[in-house]
Each structure stands twice: as C-alpha cells, then as structure tokens.
Amino acid sequence: MSPEEEQKARENLRILSELREKTELLSEHVENRKQGLEEEIEESLHEAIRNARDSLEKISENIEPKLQNTIQERLDVLRQQMDDWKYDAREMVKEEIEKKSGAMNQKLLDALDARLQQKVDATLDAVKTAAQDEMKTELVAQIDTVRKETEAKLASLKTWALAGAGLSAVALLAAAMVWFVR
C-alpha cells in the first residue's frame, strides 16, 4: 500500500469514526425525544382522564341539588293539598260535631285529627318514596348516558394520542434520515 492510499484510508477511517459517533449521538437524541413524547402523551391521557372524572363529579354535584329541589317542590305541593283536604275534612267534621253534643264531639274531633294525621303522614311517605325512586331512576339513566359519552370521548382521545405518537416517531425518523443523507 502506498503512502497516499494509507493516508486516504486513515482519512476514511477517521470520517467513519466521526460518522459513527454522530450516529450514536443522534440515536441517543432520538431515543430521548421518543421517551419525552411518550411521557407527554401519557401525561395528556392522565389529564384527560382526570378532567373526565372531574366533569362527571360536577355533573353529579349539579344534578343532586336539582333532584332534591324537585322532590322538595313536589312534596310541598302534596303537603299543601293534604293540608287543604285536612282543613276541609276538619271543617266538615266540626260542623257535624257542633250539631251533636259538646264533650263527645271534642273526643271525636281529637281522634279524627290523629287518624287524619296518620293517613296524611303515610300518604306523604308513600308519595315521597315514589318520587325519590322515580328521580333516582332518571338520575341513573342520565349519569349512564354521560358516562358512556365520556368513555367514547376518552377512547377517541387515546386513539388520537397514539396516532400523534406514531406521527412524531415517523417525523423523527424522517428527520434523522435527512440528516444522515446530508
């Protein structure tokens, strides 16, 4: 081998060595960037899941007072109707009792008031239970609908995040290839 060829071979060896070092650095950089993107994607997914859970909690918090208000309004209407009926019944009984004797009439009125109160209380309890059951059924149906929509949105976000990660990896690979070609 001639000195010129030997010199050229050494130069080529040096260039190859530099290229190998640059390739190793680029590989490390690509790997670090890939890990960073994976971490960002994972953080984004966790944040999206947290936001979805927060939304569900807020929806639940917003529905609960409305449910209580609706039940209370219905109970108030029923209470008012029952009070009106009770008043009307008392008035009718008072008129009848006044036509009869005084002491006996008072005993009957007291007994009737107690009996009417029992019936009113029983009726109110039954109506309240029925109203609560109906509202709970509606609430469960609405929460299930919201939960299904949220799960569908989360699935879509995951798909987009994975697609983004794939595109990022392709872009990094393409950038590395362009850099090597230079």
Short mmCIF file of C-alpha atoms in Angstrom, two decimals:
data_model
loop_
_atom_site.label_atom_id
_atom_site.label_comp_id
_atom_site.label_asym_id
_atom_site.label_seq_id
_atom_site.Cartn_x
_atom_site.Cartn_y
_atom_site.Cartn_z
CA MET A 1 0.00 0.00 0.00
CA SER A 2 1.29 3.39 -0.93
CA PRO A 3 1.60 6.27 1.50
CA GLU A 4 -1.16 8.14 -0.32
CA GLU A 5 -3.50 5.18 -0.11
CA GLU A 6 -2.60 4.69 3.52
CA GLN A 7 -3.26 8.38 4.20
CA LYS A 8 -6.59 8.16 2.34
CA ALA A 9 -7.56 5.01 4.29
CA ARG A 10 -6.75 6.75 7.57
CA GLU A 11 -8.82 9.74 6.49
CA ASN A 12 -11.73 7.44 5.55
CA LEU A 13 -11.36 5.63 8.88
CA ARG A 14 -11.44 8.96 10.72
CA ILE A 15 -14.55 10.04 8.76
CA LEU A 16 -16.23 6.71 9.51
CA SER A 17 -15.36 7.06 13.19
CA GLU A 18 -16.86 10.58 13.28
CA LEU A 19 -19.96 9.37 11.46
CA ARG A 20 -20.35 6.51 13.92
CA GLU A 21 -20.08 8.94 16.87
CA LYS A 22 -22.60 11.28 15.27
CA THR A 23 -24.89 8.31 14.58
CA GLU A 24 -24.69 7.22 18.23
CA LEU A 25 -25.42 10.78 19.41
CA LEU A 26 -28.35 11.04 17.02
CA SER A 27 -29.68 7.66 18.16
CA GLU A 28 -29.47 8.79 21.80
CA HIS A 29 -31.18 12.06 20.90
CA VAL A 30 -33.98 10.25 19.02
CA GLU A 31 -34.45 7.80 21.91
CA ASN A 32 -34.56 10.65 24.46
CA ARG A 33 -37.05 12.57 22.32
CA LYS A 34 -39.16 9.43 21.89
CA GLN A 35 -39.24 8.89 25.66
CA GLY A 36 -40.12 12.53 26.19
CA LEU A 37 -43.00 12.34 23.73
CA GLU A 38 -44.25 9.12 25.32
CA GLU A 39 -44.21 10.81 28.72
CA GLU A 40 -46.06 13.86 27.33
CA ILE A 41 -48.68 11.62 25.75
CA GLU A 42 -49.12 9.66 28.97
CA GLU A 43 -49.45 12.89 30.98
CA SER A 44 -52.02 14.20 28.46
CA LEU A 45 -54.01 10.99 28.75
CA HIS A 46 -53.94 11.12 32.55
CA GLU A 47 -55.01 14.76 32.47
CA ALA A 48 -57.86 13.95 30.07
CA ILE A 49 -59.00 11.12 32.36
CA ARG A 50 -58.80 13.41 35.40
CA ASN A 51 -60.79 16.07 33.56
CA ALA A 52 -63.42 13.49 32.57
CA ARG A 53 -63.72 12.33 36.18
CA ASP A 54 -63.99 15.93 37.37
CA SER A 55 -66.71 16.55 34.79
CA LEU A 56 -68.64 13.51 35.99
CA GLU A 57 -68.34 14.69 39.59
CA LYS A 58 -69.52 18.20 38.64
CA ILE A 59 -72.45 16.75 36.72
CA SER A 60 -73.34 14.62 39.72
CA GLU A 61 -73.00 17.63 42.03
CA ASN A 62 -75.22 19.72 39.75
CA ILE A 63 -77.91 17.06 39.40
CA GLU A 64 -78.13 16.23 43.13
CA PRO A 65 -79.41 19.68 44.25
CA LYS A 66 -81.84 19.83 41.33
CA LEU A 67 -83.16 16.41 42.30
CA GLN A 68 -83.56 17.49 45.92
CA ASN A 69 -85.28 20.74 44.85
CA THR A 70 -87.70 18.90 42.57
CA ILE A 71 -88.54 16.36 45.27
CA GLN A 72 -89.00 19.14 47.81
CA GLU A 73 -91.26 21.12 45.46
CA ARG A 74 -93.42 18.08 44.79
CA LEU A 75 -93.60 17.29 48.48
CA ASP A 76 -94.58 20.89 49.26
CA VAL A 77 -97.40 20.75 46.70
CA LEU A 78 -98.59 17.45 48.15
CA ARG A 79 -98.33 18.80 51.69
CA GLN A 80 -100.38 21.83 50.72
CA GLN A 81 -103.04 19.64 49.09
CA MET A 82 -103.11 17.38 52.12
CA ASP A 83 -103.37 20.37 54.44
CA ASP A 84 -106.26 21.72 52.35
CA TRP A 85 -108.01 18.34 52.43
CA LYS A 86 -107.34 18.05 56.12
CA TYR A 87 -108.74 21.52 56.74
CA ASP A 88 -111.82 20.79 54.64
CA ALA A 89 -112.37 17.48 56.44
CA ARG A 90 -111.98 19.16 59.83
CA GLU A 91 -114.44 21.85 58.92
CA MET A 92 -117.00 19.29 57.81
CA VAL A 93 -116.49 17.24 60.97
CA LYS A 94 -116.68 20.38 63.15
CA GLU A 95 -119.98 21.34 61.63
CA GLU A 96 -121.37 17.87 62.27
CA ILE A 97 -119.98 17.72 65.77
CA GLU A 98 -121.36 21.15 66.65
CA LYS A 99 -124.79 19.80 65.77
CA LYS A 100 -124.24 17.00 68.32
CA SER A 101 -123.07 17.15 71.92
CA GLY A 102 -120.08 19.19 73.18
CA ALA A 103 -117.87 16.76 75.18
CA MET A 104 -118.47 13.80 72.92
CA ASN A 105 -117.81 15.97 69.91
CA GLN A 106 -114.41 17.09 71.21
CA LYS A 107 -113.27 13.48 71.77
CA LEU A 108 -114.31 12.54 68.26
CA LEU A 109 -112.55 15.57 66.76
CA ASP A 110 -109.30 14.75 68.55
CA ALA A 111 -109.46 11.12 67.46
CA LEU A 112 -110.22 12.17 63.90
CA ASP A 113 -107.32 14.64 63.84
CA ALA A 114 -104.92 11.93 64.98
CA ARG A 115 -106.26 9.48 62.40
CA LEU A 116 -106.10 12.07 59.62
CA GLN A 117 -102.53 12.94 60.59
CA GLN A 118 -101.57 9.26 60.40
CA LYS A 119 -103.13 8.94 56.97
CA VAL A 120 -101.51 12.16 55.76
CA ASP A 121 -98.13 11.05 57.06
CA ALA A 122 -98.50 7.60 55.46
CA THR A 123 -99.59 9.13 52.16
CA LEU A 124 -96.75 11.68 52.23
CA ASP A 125 -94.22 8.93 52.94
CA ALA A 126 -95.56 6.81 50.08
CA VAL A 127 -95.53 9.74 47.65
CA LYS A 128 -92.07 10.84 48.79
CA THR A 129 -90.70 7.31 48.31
CA ALA A 130 -92.28 7.04 44.86
CA ALA A 131 -90.95 10.46 43.82
CA GLN A 132 -87.45 9.64 45.07
CA ASP A 133 -87.45 6.29 43.27
CA GLU A 134 -88.57 7.93 40.04
CA MET A 135 -85.96 10.69 40.32
CA LYS A 136 -83.20 8.20 41.18
CA THR A 137 -84.11 6.15 38.11
CA GLU A 138 -83.93 9.27 35.94
CA LEU A 139 -80.64 10.30 37.54
CA VAL A 140 -79.06 6.88 36.99
CA ALA A 141 -80.15 6.92 33.33
CA GLN A 142 -78.70 10.41 32.82
CA ILE A 143 -75.43 9.53 34.55
CA ASP A 144 -75.11 6.34 32.46
CA THR A 145 -75.63 8.38 29.29
CA VAL A 146 -73.00 10.93 30.35
CA ARG A 147 -70.60 8.14 31.40
CA LYS A 148 -70.97 6.40 28.01
CA GLU A 149 -70.38 9.64 26.14
CA THR A 150 -67.32 10.38 28.27
CA GLU A 151 -65.91 6.90 27.73
CA ALA A 152 -66.41 7.28 23.97
CA LYS A 153 -64.62 10.63 24.03
CA LEU A 154 -61.77 9.13 26.09
CA ALA A 155 -61.39 6.29 23.59
CA SER A 156 -61.22 8.85 20.79
CA LEU A 157 -58.60 10.89 22.70
CA LYS A 158 -56.48 7.79 23.24
CA THR A 159 -56.66 6.98 19.53
CA TRP A 160 -55.60 10.50 18.60
CA ALA A 161 -52.80 10.45 21.16
CA LEU A 162 -51.43 7.17 19.82
CA ALA A 163 -51.72 8.47 16.26
CA GLY A 164 -49.83 11.60 17.31
CA ALA A 165 -47.11 9.50 18.90
CA GLY A 166 -46.82 7.44 15.72
CA LEU A 167 -46.60 10.55 13.55
CA SER A 168 -44.00 12.03 15.88
CA ALA A 169 -41.90 8.89 15.62
CA VAL A 170 -42.19 8.95 11.80
CA ALA A 171 -41.24 12.64 11.75
CA LEU A 172 -38.17 11.98 13.93
CA LEU A 173 -37.15 9.07 11.73
CA ALA A 174 -37.57 11.20 8.62
CA ALA A 175 -35.51 13.99 10.20
CA ALA A 176 -32.81 11.51 11.11
CA MET A 177 -32.77 10.14 7.58
CA VAL A 178 -32.48 13.66 6.10
CA TRP A 179 -29.67 14.41 8.47
CA PHE A 180 -27.81 11.21 7.53
CA VAL A 181 -28.24 11.92 3.81
CA ARG A 182 -26.52 15.28 4.24
#
